[in-house]
Tab-separated table of C-alpha atoms and ligand atoms in Angstrom:
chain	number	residue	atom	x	y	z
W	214	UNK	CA	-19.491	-28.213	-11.516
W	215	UNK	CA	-16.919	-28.365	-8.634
W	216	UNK	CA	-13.568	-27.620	-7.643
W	217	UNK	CA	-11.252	-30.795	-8.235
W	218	UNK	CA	-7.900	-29.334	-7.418
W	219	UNK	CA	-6.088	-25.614	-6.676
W	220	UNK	CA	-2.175	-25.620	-7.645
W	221	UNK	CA	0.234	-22.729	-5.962
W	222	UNK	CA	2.930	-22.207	-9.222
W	223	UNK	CA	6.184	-20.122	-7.896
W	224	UNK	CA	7.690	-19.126	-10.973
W	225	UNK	CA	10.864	-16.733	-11.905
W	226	UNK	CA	11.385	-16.097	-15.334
W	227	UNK	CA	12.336	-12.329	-14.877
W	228	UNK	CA	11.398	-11.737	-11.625
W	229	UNK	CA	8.845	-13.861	-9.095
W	230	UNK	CA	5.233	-14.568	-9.977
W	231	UNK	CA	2.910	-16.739	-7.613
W	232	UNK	CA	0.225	-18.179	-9.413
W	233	UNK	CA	-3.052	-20.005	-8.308
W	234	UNK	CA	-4.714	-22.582	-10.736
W	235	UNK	CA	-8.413	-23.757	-10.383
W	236	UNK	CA	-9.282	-27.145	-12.329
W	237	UNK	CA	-12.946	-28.005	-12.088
W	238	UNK	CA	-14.108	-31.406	-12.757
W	239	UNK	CA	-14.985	-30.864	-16.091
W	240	UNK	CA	-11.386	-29.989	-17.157
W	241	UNK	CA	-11.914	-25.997	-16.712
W	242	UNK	CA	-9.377	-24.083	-15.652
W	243	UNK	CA	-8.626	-20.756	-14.127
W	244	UNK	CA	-5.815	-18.566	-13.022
W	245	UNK	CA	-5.477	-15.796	-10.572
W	246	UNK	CA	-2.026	-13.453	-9.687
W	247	UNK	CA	-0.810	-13.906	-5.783
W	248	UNK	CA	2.375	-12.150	-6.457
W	249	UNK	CA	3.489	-10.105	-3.456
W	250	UNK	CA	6.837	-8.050	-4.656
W	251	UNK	CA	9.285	-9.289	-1.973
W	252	UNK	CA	7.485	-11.151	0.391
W	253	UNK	CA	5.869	-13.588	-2.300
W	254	UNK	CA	6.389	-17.118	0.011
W	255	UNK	CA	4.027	-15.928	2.681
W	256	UNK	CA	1.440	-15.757	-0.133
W	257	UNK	CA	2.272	-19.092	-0.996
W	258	UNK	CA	2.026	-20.408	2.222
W	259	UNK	CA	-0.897	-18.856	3.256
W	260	UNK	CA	-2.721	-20.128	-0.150
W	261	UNK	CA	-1.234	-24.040	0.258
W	262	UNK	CA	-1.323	-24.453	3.801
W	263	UNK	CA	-5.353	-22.241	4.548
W	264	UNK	CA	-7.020	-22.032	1.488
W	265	UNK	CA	-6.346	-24.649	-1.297
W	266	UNK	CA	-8.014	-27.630	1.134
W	267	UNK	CA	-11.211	-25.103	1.498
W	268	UNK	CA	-11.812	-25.113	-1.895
W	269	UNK	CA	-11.819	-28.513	-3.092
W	270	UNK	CA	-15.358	-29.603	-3.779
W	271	UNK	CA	-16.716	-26.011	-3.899
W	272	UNK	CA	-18.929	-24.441	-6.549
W	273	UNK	CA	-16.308	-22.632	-8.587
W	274	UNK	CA	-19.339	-20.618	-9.994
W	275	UNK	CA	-20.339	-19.266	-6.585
W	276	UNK	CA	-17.324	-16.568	-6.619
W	277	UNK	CA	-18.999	-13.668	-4.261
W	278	UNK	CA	-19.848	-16.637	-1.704
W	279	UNK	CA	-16.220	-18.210	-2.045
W	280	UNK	CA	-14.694	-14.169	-1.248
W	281	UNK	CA	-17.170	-13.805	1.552
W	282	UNK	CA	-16.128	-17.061	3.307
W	283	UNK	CA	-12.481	-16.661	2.607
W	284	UNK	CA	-12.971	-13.178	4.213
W	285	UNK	CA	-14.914	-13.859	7.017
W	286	UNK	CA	-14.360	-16.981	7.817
W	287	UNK	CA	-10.712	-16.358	8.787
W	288	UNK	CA	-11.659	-14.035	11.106
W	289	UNK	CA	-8.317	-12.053	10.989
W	290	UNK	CA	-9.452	-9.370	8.515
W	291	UNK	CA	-7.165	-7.769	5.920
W	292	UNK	CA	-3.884	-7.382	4.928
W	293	UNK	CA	-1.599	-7.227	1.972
W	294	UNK	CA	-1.258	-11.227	2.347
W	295	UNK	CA	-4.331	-12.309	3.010
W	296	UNK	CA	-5.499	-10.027	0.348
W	297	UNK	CA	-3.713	-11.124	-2.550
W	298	UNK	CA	-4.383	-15.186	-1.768
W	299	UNK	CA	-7.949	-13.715	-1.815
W	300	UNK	CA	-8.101	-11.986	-4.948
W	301	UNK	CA	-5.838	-15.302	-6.946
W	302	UNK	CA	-9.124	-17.410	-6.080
W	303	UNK	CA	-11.308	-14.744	-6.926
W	304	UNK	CA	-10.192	-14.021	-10.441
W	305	UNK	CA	-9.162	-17.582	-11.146
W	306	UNK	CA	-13.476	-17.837	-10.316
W	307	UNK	CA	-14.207	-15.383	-12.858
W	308	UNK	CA	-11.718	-16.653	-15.222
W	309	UNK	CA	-13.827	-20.085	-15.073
W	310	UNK	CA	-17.350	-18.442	-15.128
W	311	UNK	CA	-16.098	-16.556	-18.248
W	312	UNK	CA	-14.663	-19.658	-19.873
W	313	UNK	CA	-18.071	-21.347	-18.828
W	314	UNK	CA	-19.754	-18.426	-20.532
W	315	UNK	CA	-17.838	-19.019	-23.758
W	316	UNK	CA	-16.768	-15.172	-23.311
W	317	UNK	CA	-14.298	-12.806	-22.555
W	318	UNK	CA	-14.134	-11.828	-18.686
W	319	UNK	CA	-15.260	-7.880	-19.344
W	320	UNK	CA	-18.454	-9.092	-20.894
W	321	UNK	CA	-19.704	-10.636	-17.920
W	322	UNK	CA	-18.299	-7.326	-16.094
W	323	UNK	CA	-21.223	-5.199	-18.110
W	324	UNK	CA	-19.311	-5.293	-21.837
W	325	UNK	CA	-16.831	-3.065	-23.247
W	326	UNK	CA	-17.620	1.017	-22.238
W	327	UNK	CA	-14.770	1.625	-24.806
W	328	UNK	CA	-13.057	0.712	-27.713
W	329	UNK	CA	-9.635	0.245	-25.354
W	330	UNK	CA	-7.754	1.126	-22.207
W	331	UNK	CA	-4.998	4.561	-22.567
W	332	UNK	CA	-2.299	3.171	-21.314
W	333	UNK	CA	1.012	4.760	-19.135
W	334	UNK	CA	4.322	3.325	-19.539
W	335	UNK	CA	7.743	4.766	-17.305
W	336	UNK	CA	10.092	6.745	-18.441
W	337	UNK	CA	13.353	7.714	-16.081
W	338	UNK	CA	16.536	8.902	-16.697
W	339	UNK	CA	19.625	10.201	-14.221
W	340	UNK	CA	19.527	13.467	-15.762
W	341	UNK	CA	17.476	15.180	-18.349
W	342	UNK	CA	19.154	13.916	-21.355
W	343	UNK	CA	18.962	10.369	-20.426
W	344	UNK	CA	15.332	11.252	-19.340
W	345	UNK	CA	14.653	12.631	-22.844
W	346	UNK	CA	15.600	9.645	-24.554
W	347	UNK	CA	13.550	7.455	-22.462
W	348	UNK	CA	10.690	9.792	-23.268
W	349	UNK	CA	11.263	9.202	-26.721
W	350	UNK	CA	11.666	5.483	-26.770
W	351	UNK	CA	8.254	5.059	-25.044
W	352	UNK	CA	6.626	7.449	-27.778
W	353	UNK	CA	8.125	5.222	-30.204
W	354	UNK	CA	6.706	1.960	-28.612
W	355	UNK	CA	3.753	3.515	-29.054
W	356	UNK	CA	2.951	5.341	-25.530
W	357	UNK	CA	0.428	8.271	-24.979
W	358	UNK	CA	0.984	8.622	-21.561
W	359	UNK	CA	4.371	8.759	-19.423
W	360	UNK	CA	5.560	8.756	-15.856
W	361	UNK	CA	8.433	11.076	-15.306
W	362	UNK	CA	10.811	10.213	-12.668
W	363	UNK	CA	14.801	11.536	-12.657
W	364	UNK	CA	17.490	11.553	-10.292
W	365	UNK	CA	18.626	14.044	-8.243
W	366	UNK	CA	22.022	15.849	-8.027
W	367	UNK	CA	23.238	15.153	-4.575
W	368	UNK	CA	21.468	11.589	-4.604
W	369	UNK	CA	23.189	8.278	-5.262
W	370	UNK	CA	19.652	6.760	-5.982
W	371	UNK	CA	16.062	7.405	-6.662
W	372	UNK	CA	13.100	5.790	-7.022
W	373	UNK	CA	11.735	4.653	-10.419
W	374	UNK	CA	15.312	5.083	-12.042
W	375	UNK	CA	16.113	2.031	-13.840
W	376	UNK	CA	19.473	2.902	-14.800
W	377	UNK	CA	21.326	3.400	-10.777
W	378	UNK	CA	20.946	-0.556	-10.235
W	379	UNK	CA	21.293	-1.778	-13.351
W	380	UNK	CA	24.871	0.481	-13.800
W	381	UNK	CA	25.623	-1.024	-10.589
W	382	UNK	CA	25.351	-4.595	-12.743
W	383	UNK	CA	24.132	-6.152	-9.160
W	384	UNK	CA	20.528	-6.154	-10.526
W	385	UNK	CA	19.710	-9.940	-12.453
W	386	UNK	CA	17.166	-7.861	-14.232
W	387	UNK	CA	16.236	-8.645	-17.629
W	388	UNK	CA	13.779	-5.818	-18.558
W	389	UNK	CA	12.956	-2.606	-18.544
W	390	UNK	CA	12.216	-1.539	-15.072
W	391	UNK	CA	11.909	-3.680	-11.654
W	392	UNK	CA	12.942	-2.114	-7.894
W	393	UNK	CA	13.152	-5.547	-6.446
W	394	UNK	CA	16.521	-7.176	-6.621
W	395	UNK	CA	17.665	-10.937	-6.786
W	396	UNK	CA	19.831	-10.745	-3.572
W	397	UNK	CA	19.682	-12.507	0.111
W	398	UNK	CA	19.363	-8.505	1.643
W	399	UNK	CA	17.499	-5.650	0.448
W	400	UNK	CA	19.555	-2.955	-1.255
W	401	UNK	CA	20.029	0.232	0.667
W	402	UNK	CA	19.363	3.637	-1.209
W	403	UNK	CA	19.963	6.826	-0.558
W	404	UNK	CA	17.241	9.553	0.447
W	405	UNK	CA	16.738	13.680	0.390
W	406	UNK	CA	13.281	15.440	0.303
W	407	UNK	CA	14.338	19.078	0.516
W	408	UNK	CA	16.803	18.357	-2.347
W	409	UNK	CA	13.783	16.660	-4.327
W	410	UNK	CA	11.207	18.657	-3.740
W	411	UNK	CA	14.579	21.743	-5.074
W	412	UNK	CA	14.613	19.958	-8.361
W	413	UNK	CA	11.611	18.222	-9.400
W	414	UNK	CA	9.874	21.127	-10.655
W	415	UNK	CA	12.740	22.617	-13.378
W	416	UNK	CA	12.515	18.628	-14.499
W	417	UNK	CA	8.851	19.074	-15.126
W	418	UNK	CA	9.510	22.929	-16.912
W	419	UNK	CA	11.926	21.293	-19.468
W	420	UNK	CA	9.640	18.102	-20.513
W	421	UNK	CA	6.924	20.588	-21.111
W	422	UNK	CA	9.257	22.832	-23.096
W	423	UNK	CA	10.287	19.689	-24.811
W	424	UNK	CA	7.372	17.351	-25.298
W	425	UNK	CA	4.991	20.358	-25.386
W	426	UNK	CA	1.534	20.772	-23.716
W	427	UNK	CA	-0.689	17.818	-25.025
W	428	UNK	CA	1.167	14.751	-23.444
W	429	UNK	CA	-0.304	13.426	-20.595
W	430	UNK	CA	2.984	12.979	-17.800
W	431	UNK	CA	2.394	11.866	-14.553
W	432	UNK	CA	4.873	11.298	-11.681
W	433	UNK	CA	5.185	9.271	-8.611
W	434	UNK	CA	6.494	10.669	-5.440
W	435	UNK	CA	6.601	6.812	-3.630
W	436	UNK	CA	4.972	7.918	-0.257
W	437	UNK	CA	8.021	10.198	0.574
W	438	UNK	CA	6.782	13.532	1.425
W	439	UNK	CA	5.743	14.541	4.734
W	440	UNK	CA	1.903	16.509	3.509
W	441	UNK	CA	2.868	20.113	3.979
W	442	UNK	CA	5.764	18.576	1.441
W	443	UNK	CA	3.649	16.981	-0.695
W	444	UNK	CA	1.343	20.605	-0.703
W	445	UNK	CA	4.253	22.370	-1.611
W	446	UNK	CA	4.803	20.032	-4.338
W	447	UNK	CA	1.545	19.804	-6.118
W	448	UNK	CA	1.054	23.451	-5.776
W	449	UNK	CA	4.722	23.798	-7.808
W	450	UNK	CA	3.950	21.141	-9.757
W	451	UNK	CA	0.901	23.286	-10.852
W	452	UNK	CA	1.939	24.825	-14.371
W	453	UNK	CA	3.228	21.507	-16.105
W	454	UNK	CA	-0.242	20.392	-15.975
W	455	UNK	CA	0.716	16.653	-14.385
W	456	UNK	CA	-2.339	13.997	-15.088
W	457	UNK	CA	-1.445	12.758	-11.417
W	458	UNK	CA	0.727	12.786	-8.514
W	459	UNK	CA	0.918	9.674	-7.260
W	460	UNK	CA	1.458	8.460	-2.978
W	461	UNK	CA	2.689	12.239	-2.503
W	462	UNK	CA	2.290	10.995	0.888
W	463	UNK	CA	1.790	7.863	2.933
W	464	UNK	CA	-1.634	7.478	3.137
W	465	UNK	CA	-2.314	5.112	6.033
W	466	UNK	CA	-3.646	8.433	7.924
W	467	UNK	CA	-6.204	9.502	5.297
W	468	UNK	CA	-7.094	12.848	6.786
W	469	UNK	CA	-3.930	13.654	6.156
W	470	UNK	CA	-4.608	14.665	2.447
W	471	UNK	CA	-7.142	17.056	3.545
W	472	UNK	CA	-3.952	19.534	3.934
W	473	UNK	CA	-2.917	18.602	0.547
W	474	UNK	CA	-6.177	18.924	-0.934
W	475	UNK	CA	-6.494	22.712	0.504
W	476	UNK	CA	-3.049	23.689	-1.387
W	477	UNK	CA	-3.070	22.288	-4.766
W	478	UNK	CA	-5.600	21.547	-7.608
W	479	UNK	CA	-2.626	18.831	-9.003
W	480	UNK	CA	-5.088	15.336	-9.056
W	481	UNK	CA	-3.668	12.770	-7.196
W	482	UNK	CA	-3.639	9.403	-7.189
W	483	UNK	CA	-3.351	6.832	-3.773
W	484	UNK	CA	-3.870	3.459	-3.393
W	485	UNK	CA	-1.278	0.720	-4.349
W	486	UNK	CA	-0.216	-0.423	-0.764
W	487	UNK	CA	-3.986	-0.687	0.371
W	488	UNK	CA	-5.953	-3.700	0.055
W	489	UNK	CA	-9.435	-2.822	1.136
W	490	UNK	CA	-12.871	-0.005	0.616
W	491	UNK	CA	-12.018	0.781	4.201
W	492	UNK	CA	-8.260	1.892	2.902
W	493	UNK	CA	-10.205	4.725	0.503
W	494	UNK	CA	-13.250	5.173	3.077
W	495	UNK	CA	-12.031	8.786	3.788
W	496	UNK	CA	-10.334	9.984	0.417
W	497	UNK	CA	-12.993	8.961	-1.391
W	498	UNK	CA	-16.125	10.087	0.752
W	499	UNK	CA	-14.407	13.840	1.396
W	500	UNK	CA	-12.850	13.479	-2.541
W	501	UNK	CA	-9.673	13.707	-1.388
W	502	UNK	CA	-7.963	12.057	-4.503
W	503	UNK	CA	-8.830	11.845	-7.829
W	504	UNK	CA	-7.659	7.942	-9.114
W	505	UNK	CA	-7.779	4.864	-7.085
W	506	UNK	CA	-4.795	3.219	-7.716
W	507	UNK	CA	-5.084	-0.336	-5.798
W	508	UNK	CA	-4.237	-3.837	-7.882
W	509	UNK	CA	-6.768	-6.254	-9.097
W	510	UNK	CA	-3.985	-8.714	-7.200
W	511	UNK	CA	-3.864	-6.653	-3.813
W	512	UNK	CA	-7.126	-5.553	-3.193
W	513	UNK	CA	-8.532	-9.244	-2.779
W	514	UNK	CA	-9.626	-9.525	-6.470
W	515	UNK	CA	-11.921	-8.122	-9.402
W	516	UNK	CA	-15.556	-8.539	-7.239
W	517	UNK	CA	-14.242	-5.637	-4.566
W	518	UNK	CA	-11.950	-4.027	-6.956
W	519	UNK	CA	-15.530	-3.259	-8.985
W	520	UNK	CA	-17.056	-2.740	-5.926
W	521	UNK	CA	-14.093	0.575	-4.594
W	522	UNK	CA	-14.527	1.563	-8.213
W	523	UNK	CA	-18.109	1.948	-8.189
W	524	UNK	CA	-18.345	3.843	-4.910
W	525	UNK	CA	-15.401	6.158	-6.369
W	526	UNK	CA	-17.552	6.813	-9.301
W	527	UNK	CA	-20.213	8.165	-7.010
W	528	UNK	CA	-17.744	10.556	-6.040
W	529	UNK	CA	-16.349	11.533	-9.855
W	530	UNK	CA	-13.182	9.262	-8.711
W	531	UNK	CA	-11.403	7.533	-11.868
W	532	UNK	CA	-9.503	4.223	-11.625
W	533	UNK	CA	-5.716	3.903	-12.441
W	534	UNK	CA	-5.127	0.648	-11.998
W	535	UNK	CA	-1.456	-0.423	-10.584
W	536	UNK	CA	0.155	-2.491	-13.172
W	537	UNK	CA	3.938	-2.738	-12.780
W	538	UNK	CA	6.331	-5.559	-13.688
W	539	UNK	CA	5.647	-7.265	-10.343
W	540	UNK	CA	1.755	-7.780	-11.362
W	541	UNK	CA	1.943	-11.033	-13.693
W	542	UNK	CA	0.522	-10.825	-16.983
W	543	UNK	CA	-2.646	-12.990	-15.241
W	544	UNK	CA	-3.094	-9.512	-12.887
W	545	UNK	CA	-2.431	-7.381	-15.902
W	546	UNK	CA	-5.141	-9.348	-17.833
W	547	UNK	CA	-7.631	-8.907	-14.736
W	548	UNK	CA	-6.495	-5.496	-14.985
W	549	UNK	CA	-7.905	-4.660	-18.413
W	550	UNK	CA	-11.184	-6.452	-18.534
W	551	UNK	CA	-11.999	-4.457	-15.551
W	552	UNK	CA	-10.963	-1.404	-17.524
W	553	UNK	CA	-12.505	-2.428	-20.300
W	554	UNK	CA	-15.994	-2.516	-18.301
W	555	UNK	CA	-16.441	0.008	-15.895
W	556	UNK	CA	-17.583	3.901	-16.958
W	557	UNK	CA	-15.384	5.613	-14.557
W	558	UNK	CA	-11.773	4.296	-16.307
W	559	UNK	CA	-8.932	6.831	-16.157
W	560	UNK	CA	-6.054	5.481	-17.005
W	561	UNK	CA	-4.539	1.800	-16.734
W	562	UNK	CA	-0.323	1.528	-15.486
W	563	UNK	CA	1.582	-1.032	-18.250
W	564	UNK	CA	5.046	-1.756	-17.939
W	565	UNK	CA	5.917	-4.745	-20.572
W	566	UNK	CA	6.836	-7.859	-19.157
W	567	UNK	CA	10.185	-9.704	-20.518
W	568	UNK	CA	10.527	-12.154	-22.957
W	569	UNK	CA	10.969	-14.997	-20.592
W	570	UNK	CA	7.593	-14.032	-18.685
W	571	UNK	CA	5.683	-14.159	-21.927
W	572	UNK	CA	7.598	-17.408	-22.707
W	573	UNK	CA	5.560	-18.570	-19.421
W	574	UNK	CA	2.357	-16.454	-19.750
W	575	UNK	CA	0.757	-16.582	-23.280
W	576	UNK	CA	-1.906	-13.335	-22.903
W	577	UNK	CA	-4.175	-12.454	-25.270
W	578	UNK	CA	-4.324	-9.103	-24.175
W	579	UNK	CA	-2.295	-6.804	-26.757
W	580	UNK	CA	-1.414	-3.054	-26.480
W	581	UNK	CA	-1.376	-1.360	-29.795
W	582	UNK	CA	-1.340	2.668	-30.093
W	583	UNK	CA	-1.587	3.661	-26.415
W	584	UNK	CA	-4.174	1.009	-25.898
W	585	UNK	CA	-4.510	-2.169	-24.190
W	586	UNK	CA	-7.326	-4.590	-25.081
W	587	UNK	CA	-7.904	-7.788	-23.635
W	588	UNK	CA	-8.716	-9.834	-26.524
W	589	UNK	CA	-11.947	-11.939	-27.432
W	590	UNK	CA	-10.738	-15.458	-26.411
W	591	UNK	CA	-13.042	-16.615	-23.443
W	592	UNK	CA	-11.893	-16.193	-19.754
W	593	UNK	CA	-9.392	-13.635	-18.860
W	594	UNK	CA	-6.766	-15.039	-22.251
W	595	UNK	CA	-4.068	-16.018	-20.222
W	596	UNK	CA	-2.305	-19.498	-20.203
W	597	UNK	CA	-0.236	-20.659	-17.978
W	598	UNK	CA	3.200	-23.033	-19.431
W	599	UNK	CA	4.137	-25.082	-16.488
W	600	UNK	CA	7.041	-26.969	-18.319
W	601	UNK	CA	8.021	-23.287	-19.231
W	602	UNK	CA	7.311	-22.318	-15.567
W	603	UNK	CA	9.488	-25.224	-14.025
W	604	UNK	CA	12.477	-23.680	-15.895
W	605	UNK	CA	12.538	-20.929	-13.497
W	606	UNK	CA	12.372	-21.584	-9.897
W	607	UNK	CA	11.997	-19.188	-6.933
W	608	UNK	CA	15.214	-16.494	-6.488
W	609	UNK	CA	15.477	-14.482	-3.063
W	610	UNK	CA	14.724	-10.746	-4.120
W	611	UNK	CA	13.962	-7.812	-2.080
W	612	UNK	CA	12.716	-4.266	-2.394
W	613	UNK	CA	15.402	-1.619	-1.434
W	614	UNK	CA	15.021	0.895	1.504
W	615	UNK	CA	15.971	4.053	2.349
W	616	UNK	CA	18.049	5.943	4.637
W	617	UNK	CA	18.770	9.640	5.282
W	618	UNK	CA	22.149	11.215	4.615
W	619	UNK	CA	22.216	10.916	8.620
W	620	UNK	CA	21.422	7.263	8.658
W	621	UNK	CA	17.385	7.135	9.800
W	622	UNK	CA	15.304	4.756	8.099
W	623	UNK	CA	12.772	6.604	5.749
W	624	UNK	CA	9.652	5.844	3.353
W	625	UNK	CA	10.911	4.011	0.321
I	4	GCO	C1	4.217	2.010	-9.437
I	4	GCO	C2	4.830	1.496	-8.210
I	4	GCO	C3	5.721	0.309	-8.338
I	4	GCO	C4	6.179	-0.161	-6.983
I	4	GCO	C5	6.274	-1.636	-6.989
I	4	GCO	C6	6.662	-2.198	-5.653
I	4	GCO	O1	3.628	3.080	-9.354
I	4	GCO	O2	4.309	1.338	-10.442
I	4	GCO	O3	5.220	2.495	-7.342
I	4	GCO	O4	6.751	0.444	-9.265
I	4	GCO	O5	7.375	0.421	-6.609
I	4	GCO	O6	5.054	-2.139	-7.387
I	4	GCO	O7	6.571	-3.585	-5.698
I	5	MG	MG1	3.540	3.878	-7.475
């Protein structure tokens, strides 16, 4: 069997999804996610232009090979886009060795190690009440898990609230929840720590005293806390039992969460930004976080997303996969098989796509009672609708920023 052709599909249904398809000569196909949030046409580029003519004529079955040449071969190592053209070959590879196989992807990943994959979805409101009733809504869909994020009084805008843009109606957004806006210029938000890290904890105190002490709730603090910050968070943070913290600091300086570590015994979670082992090398050797929270889609694909994963295990390190809206249903898919498979699962991120992405993406993965399963069909279950796909062509959107009440640019 060999590669006949690779196709780069830029599609926008509710928001921008880059998409690599694999036909072999024998009519197989495969897909793999490429979608970077925001700066998806480098992807794109870097796929048509440096990888696409490499693979024609290759052994699709030879998938550890194909990442090692990709890898090394372009001798610049590393790199959100590099990373995520890497991992679209490498899953669209597994998705036609499992198709090949007649199976579902997580069989050839070592079977299932359980009968499905706990799921988190978001909730977020501008003040408690609002935050209740998306608490509620999620429970109803079905939810065992929740991220809690709120606004804060004094602050135009915070992170993970879906309701500041879309009130400000500039937003194009269909669905639930999606920071990127369709716009020629990033939106500018609006940013406080001190007043944050003031309020945070009385919005933790009243969930409890509402939801009680079984749900699991985790929060994300977006990489905005300084670490003596984010000590002084987790440590407050301590009696509402979170399951994680998540980038309570920006991690690119890993011993950095030694200082955290000391302070609190809230787990924490790192990992979405990095695309590499050597991103985790630290945290995970010294056990400085307790979930690994890279992408399938960012981290260069399922063969070194299994491979982080099973060096965290060594080290009693859980996976929580990223899965937001701007990880297509093919990542998402990637996503659970993986989960599906390995022993040291924690928790998998699902946000539900809108109606036009499923219109695009038909997944066999469903998510019924807290639980995502990725279906028996073989491959990965995800097809692609190009007609559907060519009714939706790329839109300009950005990520916001933030500034300080004094003007400096800060973490977003
Ligand atoms: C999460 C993330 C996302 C990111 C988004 C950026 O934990 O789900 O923080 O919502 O903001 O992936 O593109
Ligand atoms: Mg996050």
């Amino acid at each position: 069997m060999k590669i006949d052709r690779a196709e780069v599909i830029v599609t926008s249904p509710d928001r921008n999804f880059v998409t690599l398809k694999i036909t072999t000569d024998d009519g197989l196909t495969g897909l793999g996610d490429a979608t970077l949030n925001g700066r998806e046409l480098a992807v794109v580029a870097y796929l048509t232009e440096h990888v696409v003519p490499l693979l024609i004529g290759k052994d699709p079955h030879r998938i550890e090979d194909t990442w090692q040449f990709l890898y090394r071969s372009a001798y610049w190592r590393r790199g959100p886009v590099t990373m995520a053209a890497i991992a679209a070959v490498d899953v669209a590879l597994w998705d036609i060795k499992a198709k090949a196989a007649g199976m579902p992807l997580y069989q050839l990943l070592g079977g299932a190690s359980r009968e499905g994959v706990l799921a988190y979805g978001h909730a977020s409101g501008k003040d408690i009440p609002e935050l209740f009733d998306s608490i509620r809504s999620h429970l109803d869909q079905g939810y065992r898990a929740i991220r809690v994020q709120t606004g804060v009084p004094g602050l135009k805008s915070i992170y993970g609230v879906a309701s500041n843009a879309a009130a400000e109606g500039n937003t194009g957004r269909r669905y639930d929840y999606d920071p990127a806006q369709r716009a020629d210029l990033p939106v500018e938000e609006d940013w406080d720590t001190r007043a944050y890290l003031r309020h945070l904890p009385s919005v933790f105190e009243a969930v409890r005293a509402e939801f009680g002490p079984e749900l699991p709730l985790l929060h994300d603090g977006h990489h905005r806390m300084t670490p003596i910050q984010a000590a002084k968070l987790g440590k407050s943070l301590e009696p509402y039992d979170l399951f994680w913290l998540e980038d309570c600091t920006p991690a690119e300086n890993q011993k950095a969460l030694r200082l955290v570590r000391q302070h609190t015994t809230t787990p924490l979670a790192i990992g979405e930004v990095f695309n590499t082992v050597w991103d985790y090398q630290t945290l995970i050797e010294e056990q400085l976080i307790d979930y690994v929270r890279s992408a399938v889609t960012h981290t260069g694909g399922i063969s070194p997303m299994k491979k982080i994963l099973d060096y965290a295990a060594q080290y009693q390190i859980r996976s929580g996969i990223h899965g937001p809206t701007d990880i297509s249903p093919v990542g998402m898919a990637a996503a659970v098989h993986l989960d599906l498979a390995i022993h040291n699962f924690g928790i998998q991120e699902y946000m539900k796509h809108g109606e036009m992405t499923n219109e695009v993406f038909q997944q066999s993965f469903t998510f019924n009672d807290g639980y995502l399963h990725p279906g028996e069909r073989p491959g990965l279950g995800v097809d692609l609708d190009v007609d559907a796909a060519g009714k939706y062509p790329y839109q300009t959107a950005y990520l916001p920023f933030n500034r300080l009440h004094d003007g400096t640019v800060h973490d977003w």
